[in-house]
mmCIF file of C-alpha atoms in Angstrom:
data_model
loop_
_atom_site.group_PDB
_atom_site.id
_atom_site.type_symbol
_atom_site.label_atom_id
_atom_site.label_comp_id
_atom_site.label_asym_id
_atom_site.label_seq_id
_atom_site.Cartn_x
_atom_site.Cartn_y
_atom_site.Cartn_z
ATOM 1 C CA UNK A 1 -0.959 7.289 30.661
ATOM 2 C CA UNK A 2 0.473 4.201 32.364
ATOM 3 C CA UNK A 3 2.953 4.605 35.194
ATOM 4 C CA UNK A 4 5.451 2.044 33.864
ATOM 5 C CA UNK A 5 5.928 0.515 30.421
ATOM 6 C CA UNK A 6 8.313 -2.265 29.429
ATOM 7 C CA UNK A 7 10.229 -2.555 26.161
ATOM 8 C CA UNK A 8 11.982 -5.749 25.079
ATOM 9 C CA UNK A 9 14.512 -5.467 22.243
ATOM 10 C CA UNK A 10 16.340 -8.071 20.159
ATOM 11 C CA UNK A 11 18.141 -8.183 16.824
ATOM 12 C CA UNK A 12 18.630 -10.641 13.989
ATOM 13 C CA UNK A 13 21.472 -10.787 11.530
ATOM 14 C CA UNK A 14 25.032 -9.591 11.859
ATOM 15 C CA UNK A 15 26.840 -6.286 11.574
ATOM 16 C CA UNK A 16 29.684 -7.610 9.498
ATOM 17 C CA UNK A 17 30.074 -6.108 6.050
ATOM 18 C CA UNK A 18 29.130 -9.462 4.572
ATOM 19 C CA UNK A 19 26.836 -12.218 5.848
ATOM 20 C CA UNK A 20 23.113 -11.468 6.056
ATOM 21 C CA UNK A 21 21.686 -8.973 3.572
ATOM 22 C CA UNK A 22 19.537 -7.211 6.180
ATOM 23 C CA UNK A 23 20.083 -6.449 9.848
ATOM 24 C CA UNK A 24 16.841 -6.252 11.839
ATOM 25 C CA UNK A 25 16.051 -4.792 15.258
ATOM 26 C CA UNK A 26 12.612 -5.271 16.817
ATOM 27 C CA UNK A 27 10.865 -4.151 19.998
ATOM 28 C CA UNK A 28 7.783 -5.127 21.941
ATOM 29 C CA UNK A 29 6.145 -2.532 24.208
ATOM 30 C CA UNK A 30 3.925 -3.943 26.922
ATOM 31 C CA UNK A 31 2.467 -2.699 30.212
ATOM 32 C CA UNK A 32 2.287 -6.149 31.789
ATOM 33 C CA UNK A 33 5.248 -8.483 31.065
ATOM 34 C CA UNK A 34 3.061 -11.472 31.988
ATOM 35 C CA UNK A 35 1.486 -11.025 28.543
ATOM 36 C CA UNK A 36 4.774 -12.253 27.080
ATOM 37 C CA UNK A 37 5.923 -14.601 29.832
ATOM 38 C CA UNK A 38 2.808 -16.718 29.475
ATOM 39 C CA UNK A 39 3.401 -17.292 25.762
ATOM 40 C CA UNK A 40 6.650 -19.173 26.327
ATOM 41 C CA UNK A 41 5.366 -20.835 29.491
ATOM 42 C CA UNK A 42 2.361 -22.272 27.681
ATOM 43 C CA UNK A 43 4.481 -23.208 24.682
ATOM 44 C CA UNK A 44 6.610 -25.352 26.970
ATOM 45 C CA UNK A 45 3.562 -26.888 28.634
ATOM 46 C CA UNK A 46 1.541 -27.658 25.532
ATOM 47 C CA UNK A 47 3.573 -27.706 22.363
ATOM 48 C CA UNK A 48 7.143 -28.793 22.948
ATOM 49 C CA UNK A 49 8.429 -32.331 22.680
ATOM 50 C CA UNK A 50 9.623 -33.803 25.961
ATOM 51 C CA UNK A 51 13.268 -33.873 24.919
ATOM 52 C CA UNK A 52 13.438 -30.078 24.429
ATOM 53 C CA UNK A 53 11.052 -28.877 27.138
ATOM 54 C CA UNK A 54 13.918 -28.437 29.582
ATOM 55 C CA UNK A 55 16.153 -26.406 27.274
ATOM 56 C CA UNK A 56 16.966 -23.045 28.902
ATOM 57 C CA UNK A 57 16.072 -21.089 25.780
ATOM 58 C CA UNK A 58 13.667 -21.539 22.887
ATOM 59 C CA UNK A 59 15.001 -20.009 19.658
ATOM 60 C CA UNK A 60 12.856 -19.333 16.615
ATOM 61 C CA UNK A 61 15.486 -20.560 14.163
ATOM 62 C CA UNK A 62 15.477 -23.983 15.823
ATOM 63 C CA UNK A 63 11.736 -24.189 16.512
ATOM 64 C CA UNK A 64 9.257 -26.210 14.470
ATOM 65 C CA UNK A 65 6.680 -24.613 12.193
ATOM 66 C CA UNK A 66 3.991 -25.421 14.751
ATOM 67 C CA UNK A 67 5.947 -23.747 17.566
ATOM 68 C CA UNK A 68 6.692 -20.626 15.531
ATOM 69 C CA UNK A 69 3.082 -20.329 14.475
ATOM 70 C CA UNK A 70 1.910 -20.748 18.073
ATOM 71 C CA UNK A 71 4.208 -18.037 19.508
ATOM 72 C CA UNK A 72 3.484 -15.507 16.767
ATOM 73 C CA UNK A 73 -0.274 -16.109 16.888
ATOM 74 C CA UNK A 74 -0.286 -15.613 20.642
ATOM 75 C CA UNK A 75 1.858 -12.490 20.262
ATOM 76 C CA UNK A 76 -0.565 -11.126 17.687
ATOM 77 C CA UNK A 77 -3.370 -11.467 20.230
ATOM 78 C CA UNK A 78 -1.443 -10.031 23.186
ATOM 79 C CA UNK A 79 -1.950 -6.529 24.602
ATOM 80 C CA UNK A 80 1.280 -5.064 23.294
ATOM 81 C CA UNK A 81 2.718 -2.965 20.487
ATOM 82 C CA UNK A 82 5.374 -4.063 17.994
ATOM 83 C CA UNK A 83 7.977 -1.975 16.185
ATOM 84 C CA UNK A 84 10.880 -2.945 13.934
ATOM 85 C CA UNK A 85 13.510 -1.621 11.567
ATOM 86 C CA UNK A 86 15.397 -3.442 8.815
ATOM 87 C CA UNK A 87 18.539 -2.009 7.272
ATOM 88 C CA UNK A 88 19.948 -3.230 3.970
ATOM 89 C CA UNK A 89 23.615 -3.556 4.848
ATOM 90 C CA UNK A 90 24.947 -2.562 1.439
ATOM 91 C CA UNK A 91 23.402 0.860 2.105
ATOM 92 C CA UNK A 92 25.573 1.321 5.206
ATOM 93 C CA UNK A 93 28.800 3.283 4.715
ATOM 94 C CA UNK A 94 31.617 0.730 4.759
ATOM 95 C CA UNK A 95 33.660 2.591 7.389
ATOM 96 C CA UNK A 96 30.874 2.121 9.940
ATOM 97 C CA UNK A 97 31.391 -1.637 9.999
ATOM 98 C CA UNK A 98 34.646 -1.003 11.868
ATOM 99 C CA UNK A 99 32.627 0.381 14.787
ATOM 100 C CA UNK A 100 30.006 -2.339 15.288
ATOM 101 C CA UNK A 101 29.016 -1.327 18.813
ATOM 102 C CA UNK A 102 28.475 2.310 17.769
ATOM 103 C CA UNK A 103 26.553 1.199 14.671
ATOM 104 C CA UNK A 104 24.390 -1.064 16.822
ATOM 105 C CA UNK A 105 23.655 1.819 19.210
ATOM 106 C CA UNK A 106 22.763 4.049 16.269
ATOM 107 C CA UNK A 107 20.314 1.540 14.785
ATOM 108 C CA UNK A 108 18.664 0.906 18.154
ATOM 109 C CA UNK A 109 18.406 4.669 18.561
ATOM 110 C CA UNK A 110 16.532 4.933 15.266
ATOM 111 C CA UNK A 111 14.130 2.246 16.454
ATOM 112 C CA UNK A 112 13.625 4.034 19.779
ATOM 113 C CA UNK A 113 12.775 7.285 17.968
ATOM 114 C CA UNK A 114 9.952 5.507 16.147
ATOM 115 C CA UNK A 115 8.263 4.321 19.353
ATOM 116 C CA UNK A 116 5.096 5.941 20.638
ATOM 117 C CA UNK A 117 5.350 6.062 24.422
ATOM 118 C CA UNK A 118 2.722 7.064 26.949
ATOM 119 C CA UNK A 119 4.173 6.389 30.392
ATOM 120 C CA UNK A 120 6.032 8.037 33.248
ATOM 121 C CA UNK A 121 8.727 5.376 33.579
ATOM 122 C CA UNK A 122 10.256 3.088 30.983
ATOM 123 C CA UNK A 123 12.128 -0.153 31.587
ATOM 124 C CA UNK A 124 14.098 -1.396 28.589
ATOM 125 C CA UNK A 125 15.340 -4.981 28.573
ATOM 126 C CA UNK A 126 17.697 -5.875 25.773
ATOM 127 C CA UNK A 127 19.310 -9.166 24.870
ATOM 128 C CA UNK A 128 22.838 -9.077 26.261
ATOM 129 C CA UNK A 129 24.845 -8.574 23.093
ATOM 130 C CA UNK A 130 27.979 -7.317 24.819
ATOM 131 C CA UNK A 131 29.478 -8.425 28.149
ATOM 132 C CA UNK A 132 31.860 -5.461 28.288
ATOM 133 C CA UNK A 133 30.398 -3.092 30.879
ATOM 134 C CA UNK A 134 31.864 -0.010 29.173
ATOM 135 C CA UNK A 135 30.110 -0.893 25.908
ATOM 136 C CA UNK A 136 26.890 -1.523 27.823
ATOM 137 C CA UNK A 137 27.227 1.841 29.566
ATOM 138 C CA UNK A 138 27.812 3.573 26.240
ATOM 139 C CA UNK A 139 24.654 1.940 24.874
ATOM 140 C CA UNK A 140 22.661 2.982 27.939
ATOM 141 C CA UNK A 141 23.818 6.583 27.720
ATOM 142 C CA UNK A 142 23.100 6.798 24.006
ATOM 143 C CA UNK A 143 19.601 5.302 24.223
ATOM 144 C CA UNK A 144 18.722 7.314 27.338
ATOM 145 C CA UNK A 145 19.711 10.523 25.541
ATOM 146 C CA UNK A 146 17.433 9.659 22.601
ATOM 147 C CA UNK A 147 14.488 9.071 24.911
ATOM 148 C CA UNK A 148 15.194 12.167 27.016
ATOM 149 C CA UNK A 149 15.264 14.334 23.903
ATOM 150 C CA UNK A 150 11.722 13.246 23.057
ATOM 151 C CA UNK A 151 10.347 12.687 26.569
ATOM 152 C CA UNK A 152 12.331 14.927 28.972
ATOM 153 C CA UNK A 153 10.414 13.954 32.115
ATOM 154 C CA UNK A 154 10.503 10.208 31.571
ATOM 155 C CA UNK A 155 12.583 7.992 33.860
ATOM 156 C CA UNK A 156 14.491 5.300 31.966
ATOM 157 C CA UNK A 157 15.969 2.036 33.238
ATOM 158 C CA UNK A 158 17.984 -0.240 30.936
ATOM 159 C CA UNK A 159 18.811 -3.878 31.633
ATOM 160 C CA UNK A 160 21.073 -6.153 29.567
ATOM 161 C CA UNK A 161 19.801 -9.671 30.193
ATOM 162 C CA UNK A 162 20.702 -13.145 29.026
ATOM 163 C CA UNK A 163 17.786 -14.198 26.844
ATOM 164 C CA UNK A 164 17.929 -17.731 28.270
ATOM 165 C CA UNK A 165 16.664 -16.205 31.526
ATOM 166 C CA UNK A 166 13.883 -14.137 29.972
ATOM 167 C CA UNK A 167 10.707 -15.527 28.419
ATOM 168 C CA UNK A 168 9.928 -12.028 27.191
ATOM 169 C CA UNK A 169 13.162 -11.779 25.181
ATOM 170 C CA UNK A 170 12.507 -15.221 23.750
ATOM 171 C CA UNK A 171 9.201 -13.928 22.376
ATOM 172 C CA UNK A 172 11.004 -10.987 20.755
ATOM 173 C CA UNK A 173 13.378 -13.493 19.180
ATOM 174 C CA UNK A 174 10.434 -15.049 17.330
ATOM 175 C CA UNK A 175 9.259 -11.605 16.240
ATOM 176 C CA UNK A 176 12.603 -10.402 14.925
ATOM 177 C CA UNK A 177 13.311 -13.779 13.301
ATOM 178 C CA UNK A 178 10.035 -13.620 11.359
ATOM 179 C CA UNK A 179 10.909 -10.159 10.049
ATOM 180 C CA UNK A 180 14.477 -11.130 9.220
ATOM 181 C CA UNK A 181 13.203 -14.160 7.316
ATOM 182 C CA UNK A 182 10.900 -11.936 5.291
ATOM 183 C CA UNK A 183 13.691 -9.595 4.218
ATOM 184 C CA UNK A 184 16.604 -12.033 3.969
ATOM 185 C CA UNK A 185 14.854 -14.973 2.285
ATOM 186 C CA UNK A 186 11.639 -13.487 0.878
ATOM 187 C CA UNK A 187 9.519 -15.871 2.977
ATOM 188 C CA UNK A 188 6.819 -13.814 4.718
ATOM 189 C CA UNK A 189 4.826 -16.824 5.980
ATOM 190 C CA UNK A 190 5.556 -16.025 9.604
ATOM 191 C CA UNK A 191 5.651 -12.244 9.322
ATOM 192 C CA UNK A 192 2.131 -12.378 7.886
ATOM 193 C CA UNK A 193 0.884 -13.643 11.248
ATOM 194 C CA UNK A 194 1.942 -10.477 13.098
ATOM 195 C CA UNK A 195 2.112 -7.980 10.221
ATOM 196 C CA UNK A 196 -0.942 -5.982 11.273
ATOM 197 C CA UNK A 197 0.409 -5.765 14.829
ATOM 198 C CA UNK A 198 3.607 -3.985 13.721
ATOM 199 C CA UNK A 199 2.867 -0.295 14.154
ATOM 200 C CA UNK A 200 5.427 0.908 11.618
ATOM 201 C CA UNK A 201 5.053 -1.928 9.086
ATOM 202 C CA UNK A 202 5.000 0.576 6.215
ATOM 203 C CA UNK A 203 8.155 2.259 7.482
ATOM 204 C CA UNK A 204 10.495 -0.542 8.547
ATOM 205 C CA UNK A 205 13.247 -0.314 5.939
ATOM 206 C CA UNK A 206 16.134 2.123 6.426
ATOM 207 C CA UNK A 207 17.764 3.187 3.194
ATOM 208 C CA UNK A 208 20.393 5.615 4.416
ATOM 209 C CA UNK A 209 22.007 4.384 7.624
#
């Protein structure tokens, strides 16, 4: 059992009733965040064109094929665990779209319940989706309750961080983008790189949210 584990969470898609067909949430569990930090650091040093090296954030949807392949290949070889869920939005009850923050909490809670954790303390860093502190607090309370129900003795810390300031969250962006692309466009070129690293790859789709 490790003393402290880190989870980085990001989503792809939207929670409007229309738009993307699938909404995806993904997580990376890692003991040492340097495993993820180095991926983006080395991408900047070795792979990026000079004109975009100084951009504050590297996004998968704007990256080249070579850059996407590099990040996902390095992630596949890193000492970490990947989890994800994909929900087909037409399976979601229409009334829930009026409560997007609650729906988002609920979907993240489902993802959290799928995680296999073996640590005394857990630090969760999530891409800052909401700036409203009350919504953030509601998310924190909801997720903490899900973890406490499964791991009563575990200490949980949750941080909402701007992904432009986190190399780790930028790696998760590539992960969740590759999964979203698989489900929303049918292109599994990138997902295939990390497929065997996703612990619940046979159980990603939610049919009854």
